Each structure stands twice: as C-alpha cells, then as structure tokens.
Amino acid sequence: MTYPPPYDPPSNDPLRKRDPSGDDQGVSGPPPADPGYTPQPDFQATNFDYGQQQYGQQPGYQQPGYQQPGFPGAYGAPVSETNSNAIIALVCGIGAFVICGLGAIPAIIFGNRAIAEIDASGGRQDGRGMAQAGKIIGWVAVAMWVIGIVLFALIFIAAAASSST
C-alpha cells in the first residue's frame, strides 16, 4: 500500500516553517521591522515640580486614613441591623393567612416586642416597618377570625331555628 507524499507548501507561503539549519531559501535574518515604527530612546522618569505641595508637606496636614474601629458604615456612621423580631412578626403575619390564622397572635406579640426593641436601640436597629406590617396583618387576621366565628354562629342559630318549626 502506498501513501501520498507529504504536503509541501509553496515557497511564497508566509506561514511556511523556516528551516532551523539557516537554509531558508534565500531569506535570512530577522523579519523586517514595521516601517511606521521608530524606536525611541529610553525614557528617563523625571520629577517635575510645578510648585504644588506633596501630601504630608503642609504644616498640620494629615493624610486621610481608614475609618475608626467600631464604625463599619460609610463615613463613620454605624451600620444598623434589622431586628429579628420584626422579621418574625412579618413572617407570622403572612403565615396567618396560609395556616388558617395560627400565626396571627404571635405576629402581634413579636411586632410589639420588635417595635419596643427598635425604639430602645437608639438607631442601631431598624425594621420598624416590617414590625408594624406584621402587627397590622396579625390584627387583620384576628378580625377575620372573629367575623368568621360570628357568621358561623349566626348561620348555626338560623339553621337550628328554622329546623325546629
């Protein structure tokens, strides 16, 4: 079985590999330089003084430093965290509609507790809106339960009165 001869690219192919022995069919030396590029002499960095003071040279001037420990917020303001009772109040309030009103009373209790803790924290805690929303939703769920119980009682009384006559 005979194989075809290996591929030999034409001599004017720019991607043709050069022969490491130096015989490159008349081409020797490095490739020609780009005609638009002229090498510049080595640039020497110079300290140009335009009459401006450098940092730390003015009397009484201090460079701005990092924030002081204990104030992790931007511009030195303390970071406030959300009160966990406020989150619990909101979750229980929403859950009151999902699990037939069982979360209504805890939503009211945790909402009141969260609001008291937020007021006593002096701005270190937030979440007052969530606590109020949880408390309001809890009261709405309680009101719906009361209305439902009253309607059920009225229907039961009406049904008992109509069947006895």
PDB file of C-alpha atoms in Angstrom:
ATOM      1  CA  MET A   1       0.000   0.000   0.000  1.00  0.00           C
ATOM      2  CA  THR A   2       1.405   3.375  -0.939  1.00  0.00           C
ATOM      3  CA  TYR A   3       0.681   6.678   0.714  1.00  0.00           C
ATOM      4  CA  PRO A   4       0.586  10.059  -0.990  1.00  0.00           C
ATOM      5  CA  PRO A   5       3.649  12.266  -0.461  1.00  0.00           C
ATOM      6  CA  PRO A   6       3.511  14.731   2.432  1.00  0.00           C
ATOM      7  CA  TYR A   7       2.190  18.220   1.767  1.00  0.00           C
ATOM      8  CA  ASP A   8       4.901  20.672   0.795  1.00  0.00           C
ATOM      9  CA  PRO A   9       3.666  24.297   0.935  1.00  0.00           C
ATOM     10  CA  PRO A  10       4.759  26.639  -1.838  1.00  0.00           C
ATOM     11  CA  SER A  11       7.868  28.716  -1.264  1.00  0.00           C
ATOM     12  CA  ASN A  12       5.950  32.022  -1.123  1.00  0.00           C
ATOM     13  CA  ASP A  13       3.659  30.797   1.699  1.00  0.00           C
ATOM     14  CA  PRO A  14       4.068  33.247   4.648  1.00  0.00           C
ATOM     15  CA  LEU A  15       3.145  30.526   7.150  1.00  0.00           C
ATOM     16  CA  ARG A  16       5.820  28.133   5.914  1.00  0.00           C
ATOM     17  CA  LYS A  17       8.116  26.947   8.683  1.00  0.00           C
ATOM     18  CA  ARG A  18      11.694  28.077   8.447  1.00  0.00           C
ATOM     19  CA  ASP A  19      14.457  25.581   8.239  1.00  0.00           C
ATOM     20  CA  PRO A  20      16.476  25.602  11.515  1.00  0.00           C
ATOM     21  CA  SER A  21      19.708  24.975   9.619  1.00  0.00           C
ATOM     22  CA  GLY A  22      19.613  28.512   8.244  1.00  0.00           C
ATOM     23  CA  ASP A  23      18.809  27.477   4.698  1.00  0.00           C
ATOM     24  CA  ASP A  24      15.525  29.248   4.254  1.00  0.00           C
ATOM     25  CA  GLN A  25      15.544  29.523   0.505  1.00  0.00           C
ATOM     26  CA  GLY A  26      17.312  32.858   0.342  1.00  0.00           C
ATOM     27  CA  VAL A  27      15.680  34.507   3.362  1.00  0.00           C
ATOM     28  CA  SER A  28      17.902  35.074   6.366  1.00  0.00           C
ATOM     29  CA  GLY A  29      17.910  37.265   9.461  1.00  0.00           C
ATOM     30  CA  PRO A  30      15.047  38.673  11.485  1.00  0.00           C
ATOM     31  CA  PRO A  31      11.843  39.712   9.793  1.00  0.00           C
ATOM     32  CA  PRO A  32      11.724  43.289   8.541  1.00  0.00           C
ATOM     33  CA  ALA A  33      10.621  45.933  11.037  1.00  0.00           C
ATOM     34  CA  ASP A  34       7.377  47.810  10.733  1.00  0.00           C
ATOM     35  CA  PRO A  35       8.118  50.900   8.608  1.00  0.00           C
ATOM     36  CA  GLY A  36       5.816  53.095  10.724  1.00  0.00           C
ATOM     37  CA  TYR A  37       7.638  52.333  13.979  1.00  0.00           C
ATOM     38  CA  THR A  38      10.789  54.122  15.023  1.00  0.00           C
ATOM     39  CA  PRO A  39      12.337  53.095  18.328  1.00  0.00           C
ATOM     40  CA  GLN A  40      12.563  55.914  20.877  1.00  0.00           C
ATOM     41  CA  PRO A  41      15.489  56.435  23.227  1.00  0.00           C
ATOM     42  CA  ASP A  42      14.964  55.158  26.758  1.00  0.00           C
ATOM     43  CA  PHE A  43      12.602  57.437  28.667  1.00  0.00           C
ATOM     44  CA  GLN A  44      14.058  58.757  31.889  1.00  0.00           C
ATOM     45  CA  ALA A  45      11.471  59.432  34.571  1.00  0.00           C
ATOM     46  CA  THR A  46      11.875  62.983  35.792  1.00  0.00           C
ATOM     47  CA  ASN A  47      10.374  64.589  38.863  1.00  0.00           C
ATOM     48  CA  PHE A  48       8.545  67.576  37.503  1.00  0.00           C
ATOM     49  CA  ASP A  49       7.872  70.166  40.205  1.00  0.00           C
ATOM     50  CA  TYR A  50       5.046  72.510  39.342  1.00  0.00           C
ATOM     51  CA  GLY A  51       5.110  74.342  42.645  1.00  0.00           C
ATOM     52  CA  GLN A  52       2.482  72.138  44.266  1.00  0.00           C
ATOM     53  CA  GLN A  53       2.940  70.745  47.722  1.00  0.00           C
ATOM     54  CA  GLN A  54       3.077  66.999  48.047  1.00  0.00           C
ATOM     55  CA  TYR A  55       0.915  65.144  50.563  1.00  0.00           C
ATOM     56  CA  GLY A  56       2.189  65.484  54.087  1.00  0.00           C
ATOM     57  CA  GLN A  57       4.313  68.565  53.391  1.00  0.00           C
ATOM     58  CA  GLN A  58       1.827  71.161  54.533  1.00  0.00           C
ATOM     59  CA  PRO A  59       2.077  72.007  58.208  1.00  0.00           C
ATOM     60  CA  GLY A  60      -0.715  70.434  60.246  1.00  0.00           C
ATOM     61  CA  TYR A  61      -1.931  68.325  57.325  1.00  0.00           C
ATOM     62  CA  GLN A  62      -2.688  64.660  57.869  1.00  0.00           C
ATOM     63  CA  GLN A  63      -3.452  62.185  55.159  1.00  0.00           C
ATOM     64  CA  PRO A  64      -6.944  60.734  55.276  1.00  0.00           C
ATOM     65  CA  GLY A  65      -6.860  57.354  56.938  1.00  0.00           C
ATOM     66  CA  TYR A  66      -9.157  54.426  57.278  1.00  0.00           C
ATOM     67  CA  GLN A  67     -12.334  54.526  59.318  1.00  0.00           C
ATOM     68  CA  GLN A  68     -12.071  54.218  63.034  1.00  0.00           C
ATOM     69  CA  PRO A  69     -12.808  50.816  64.540  1.00  0.00           C
ATOM     70  CA  GLY A  70     -16.353  50.411  65.764  1.00  0.00           C
ATOM     71  CA  PHE A  71     -17.866  52.364  62.878  1.00  0.00           C
ATOM     72  CA  PRO A  72     -18.118  49.941  59.956  1.00  0.00           C
ATOM     73  CA  GLY A  73     -20.561  52.083  57.960  1.00  0.00           C
ATOM     74  CA  ALA A  74     -19.754  54.632  55.307  1.00  0.00           C
ATOM     75  CA  TYR A  75     -18.370  57.943  56.532  1.00  0.00           C
ATOM     76  CA  GLY A  76     -18.134  56.728  60.102  1.00  0.00           C
ATOM     77  CA  ALA A  77     -21.880  56.111  60.544  1.00  0.00           C
ATOM     78  CA  PRO A  78     -22.750  52.939  62.438  1.00  0.00           C
ATOM     79  CA  VAL A  79     -24.461  50.189  60.489  1.00  0.00           C
ATOM     80  CA  SER A  80     -27.955  49.350  61.689  1.00  0.00           C
ATOM     81  CA  GLU A  81     -29.161  45.780  61.665  1.00  0.00           C
ATOM     82  CA  THR A  82     -32.682  44.544  61.130  1.00  0.00           C
ATOM     83  CA  ASN A  83     -34.418  43.428  64.290  1.00  0.00           C
ATOM     84  CA  SER A  84     -35.045  39.682  64.157  1.00  0.00           C
ATOM     85  CA  ASN A  85     -38.375  40.013  65.968  1.00  0.00           C
ATOM     86  CA  ALA A  86     -39.564  42.322  63.181  1.00  0.00           C
ATOM     87  CA  ILE A  87     -38.799  39.634  60.619  1.00  0.00           C
ATOM     88  CA  ILE A  88     -40.563  37.000  62.724  1.00  0.00           C
ATOM     89  CA  ALA A  89     -43.612  39.287  63.107  1.00  0.00           C
ATOM     90  CA  LEU A  90     -43.902  39.778  59.357  1.00  0.00           C
ATOM     91  CA  VAL A  91     -43.471  36.067  58.607  1.00  0.00           C
ATOM     92  CA  CYS A  92     -46.067  35.102  61.227  1.00  0.00           C
ATOM     93  CA  GLY A  93     -48.474  37.733  59.914  1.00  0.00           C
ATOM     94  CA  ILE A  94     -48.221  36.437  56.360  1.00  0.00           C
ATOM     95  CA  GLY A  95     -48.340  32.861  57.635  1.00  0.00           C
ATOM     96  CA  ALA A  96     -51.600  33.645  59.453  1.00  0.00           C
ATOM     97  CA  PHE A  97     -53.395  33.612  56.096  1.00  0.00           C
ATOM     98  CA  VAL A  98     -51.609  30.493  54.924  1.00  0.00           C
ATOM     99  CA  ILE A  99     -52.126  28.340  58.029  1.00  0.00           C
ATOM    100  CA  CYS A 100     -55.654  29.427  58.966  1.00  0.00           C
ATOM    101  CA  GLY A 101     -54.819  32.235  61.378  1.00  0.00           C
ATOM    102  CA  LEU A 102     -52.468  30.343  63.677  1.00  0.00           C
ATOM    103  CA  GLY A 103     -49.730  32.956  63.215  1.00  0.00           C
ATOM    104  CA  ALA A 104     -51.896  35.988  63.991  1.00  0.00           C
ATOM    105  CA  ILE A 105     -51.316  36.151  67.753  1.00  0.00           C
ATOM    106  CA  PRO A 106     -47.518  35.563  67.505  1.00  0.00           C
ATOM    107  CA  ALA A 107     -47.361  38.255  64.792  1.00  0.00           C
ATOM    108  CA  ILE A 108     -48.947  40.782  67.152  1.00  0.00           C
ATOM    109  CA  ILE A 109     -46.713  39.772  70.077  1.00  0.00           C
ATOM    110  CA  PHE A 110     -43.459  39.785  68.073  1.00  0.00           C
ATOM    111  CA  GLY A 111     -44.477  43.046  66.339  1.00  0.00           C
ATOM    112  CA  ASN A 112     -44.980  44.829  69.653  1.00  0.00           C
ATOM    113  CA  ARG A 113     -41.733  43.421  71.055  1.00  0.00           C
ATOM    114  CA  ALA A 114     -39.794  44.423  67.915  1.00  0.00           C
ATOM    115  CA  ILE A 115     -41.092  47.995  67.991  1.00  0.00           C
ATOM    116  CA  ALA A 116     -40.101  48.328  71.672  1.00  0.00           C
ATOM    117  CA  GLU A 117     -36.597  46.951  70.966  1.00  0.00           C
ATOM    118  CA  ILE A 118     -36.117  49.212  67.936  1.00  0.00           C
ATOM    119  CA  ASP A 119     -37.136  52.280  69.944  1.00  0.00           C
ATOM    120  CA  ALA A 120     -34.775  51.316  72.780  1.00  0.00           C
ATOM    121  CA  SER A 121     -31.811  50.626  70.454  1.00  0.00           C
ATOM    122  CA  GLY A 122     -31.149  54.290  69.709  1.00  0.00           C
ATOM    123  CA  GLY A 123     -30.871  53.825  65.941  1.00  0.00           C
ATOM    124  CA  ARG A 124     -28.727  50.691  65.990  1.00  0.00           C
ATOM    125  CA  GLN A 125     -31.638  48.549  64.792  1.00  0.00           C
ATOM    126  CA  ASP A 126     -34.149  49.025  62.018  1.00  0.00           C
ATOM    127  CA  GLY A 127     -37.125  47.050  60.726  1.00  0.00           C
ATOM    128  CA  ARG A 128     -39.878  49.150  62.229  1.00  0.00           C
ATOM    129  CA  GLY A 129     -41.900  48.943  59.004  1.00  0.00           C
ATOM    130  CA  MET A 130     -41.730  45.152  58.990  1.00  0.00           C
ATOM    131  CA  ALA A 131     -42.772  45.012  62.649  1.00  0.00           C
ATOM    132  CA  GLN A 132     -45.730  47.321  62.032  1.00  0.00           C
ATOM    133  CA  ALA A 133     -46.762  45.374  58.929  1.00  0.00           C
ATOM    134  CA  GLY A 134     -46.613  42.081  60.840  1.00  0.00           C
ATOM    135  CA  LYS A 135     -48.648  43.571  63.689  1.00  0.00           C
ATOM    136  CA  ILE A 136     -51.277  45.025  61.347  1.00  0.00           C
ATOM    137  CA  ILE A 137     -51.583  41.792  59.355  1.00  0.00           C
ATOM    138  CA  GLY A 138     -51.929  39.909  62.636  1.00  0.00           C
ATOM    139  CA  TRP A 139     -54.768  42.171  63.769  1.00  0.00           C
ATOM    140  CA  VAL A 140     -56.480  41.813  60.367  1.00  0.00           C
ATOM    141  CA  ALA A 141     -56.277  38.015  60.683  1.00  0.00           C
ATOM    142  CA  VAL A 142     -57.738  38.180  64.210  1.00  0.00           C
ATOM    143  CA  ALA A 143     -60.572  40.392  62.946  1.00  0.00           C
ATOM    144  CA  MET A 144     -61.284  37.945  60.127  1.00  0.00           C
ATOM    145  CA  TRP A 145     -61.389  35.076  62.639  1.00  0.00           C
ATOM    146  CA  VAL A 146     -63.825  36.977  64.858  1.00  0.00           C
ATOM    147  CA  ILE A 147     -66.040  37.816  61.868  1.00  0.00           C
ATOM    148  CA  GLY A 148     -65.897  34.190  60.729  1.00  0.00           C
ATOM    149  CA  ILE A 149     -66.853  32.865  64.156  1.00  0.00           C
ATOM    150  CA  VAL A 150     -69.749  35.344  64.441  1.00  0.00           C
ATOM    151  CA  LEU A 151     -71.025  34.421  60.957  1.00  0.00           C
ATOM    152  CA  PHE A 152     -70.719  30.708  61.756  1.00  0.00           C
ATOM    153  CA  ALA A 153     -72.678  31.208  64.994  1.00  0.00           C
ATOM    154  CA  LEU A 154     -75.407  33.202  63.199  1.00  0.00           C
ATOM    155  CA  ILE A 155     -75.739  30.552  60.497  1.00  0.00           C
ATOM    156  CA  PHE A 156     -75.859  27.794  63.111  1.00  0.00           C
ATOM    157  CA  ILE A 157     -78.536  29.638  65.136  1.00  0.00           C
ATOM    158  CA  ALA A 158     -80.561  30.381  61.990  1.00  0.00           C
ATOM    159  CA  ALA A 159     -80.376  26.749  60.887  1.00  0.00           C
ATOM    160  CA  ALA A 160     -81.426  25.494  64.338  1.00  0.00           C
ATOM    161  CA  ALA A 161     -84.339  27.941  64.492  1.00  0.00           C
ATOM    162  CA  SER A 162     -85.622  27.019  61.035  1.00  0.00           C
ATOM    163  CA  SER A 163     -85.494  23.266  61.682  1.00  0.00           C
ATOM    164  CA  SER A 164     -87.417  23.464  64.966  1.00  0.00           C
ATOM    165  CA  THR A 165     -90.546  24.987  63.477  1.00  0.00           C
TER     166      THR A 165
END
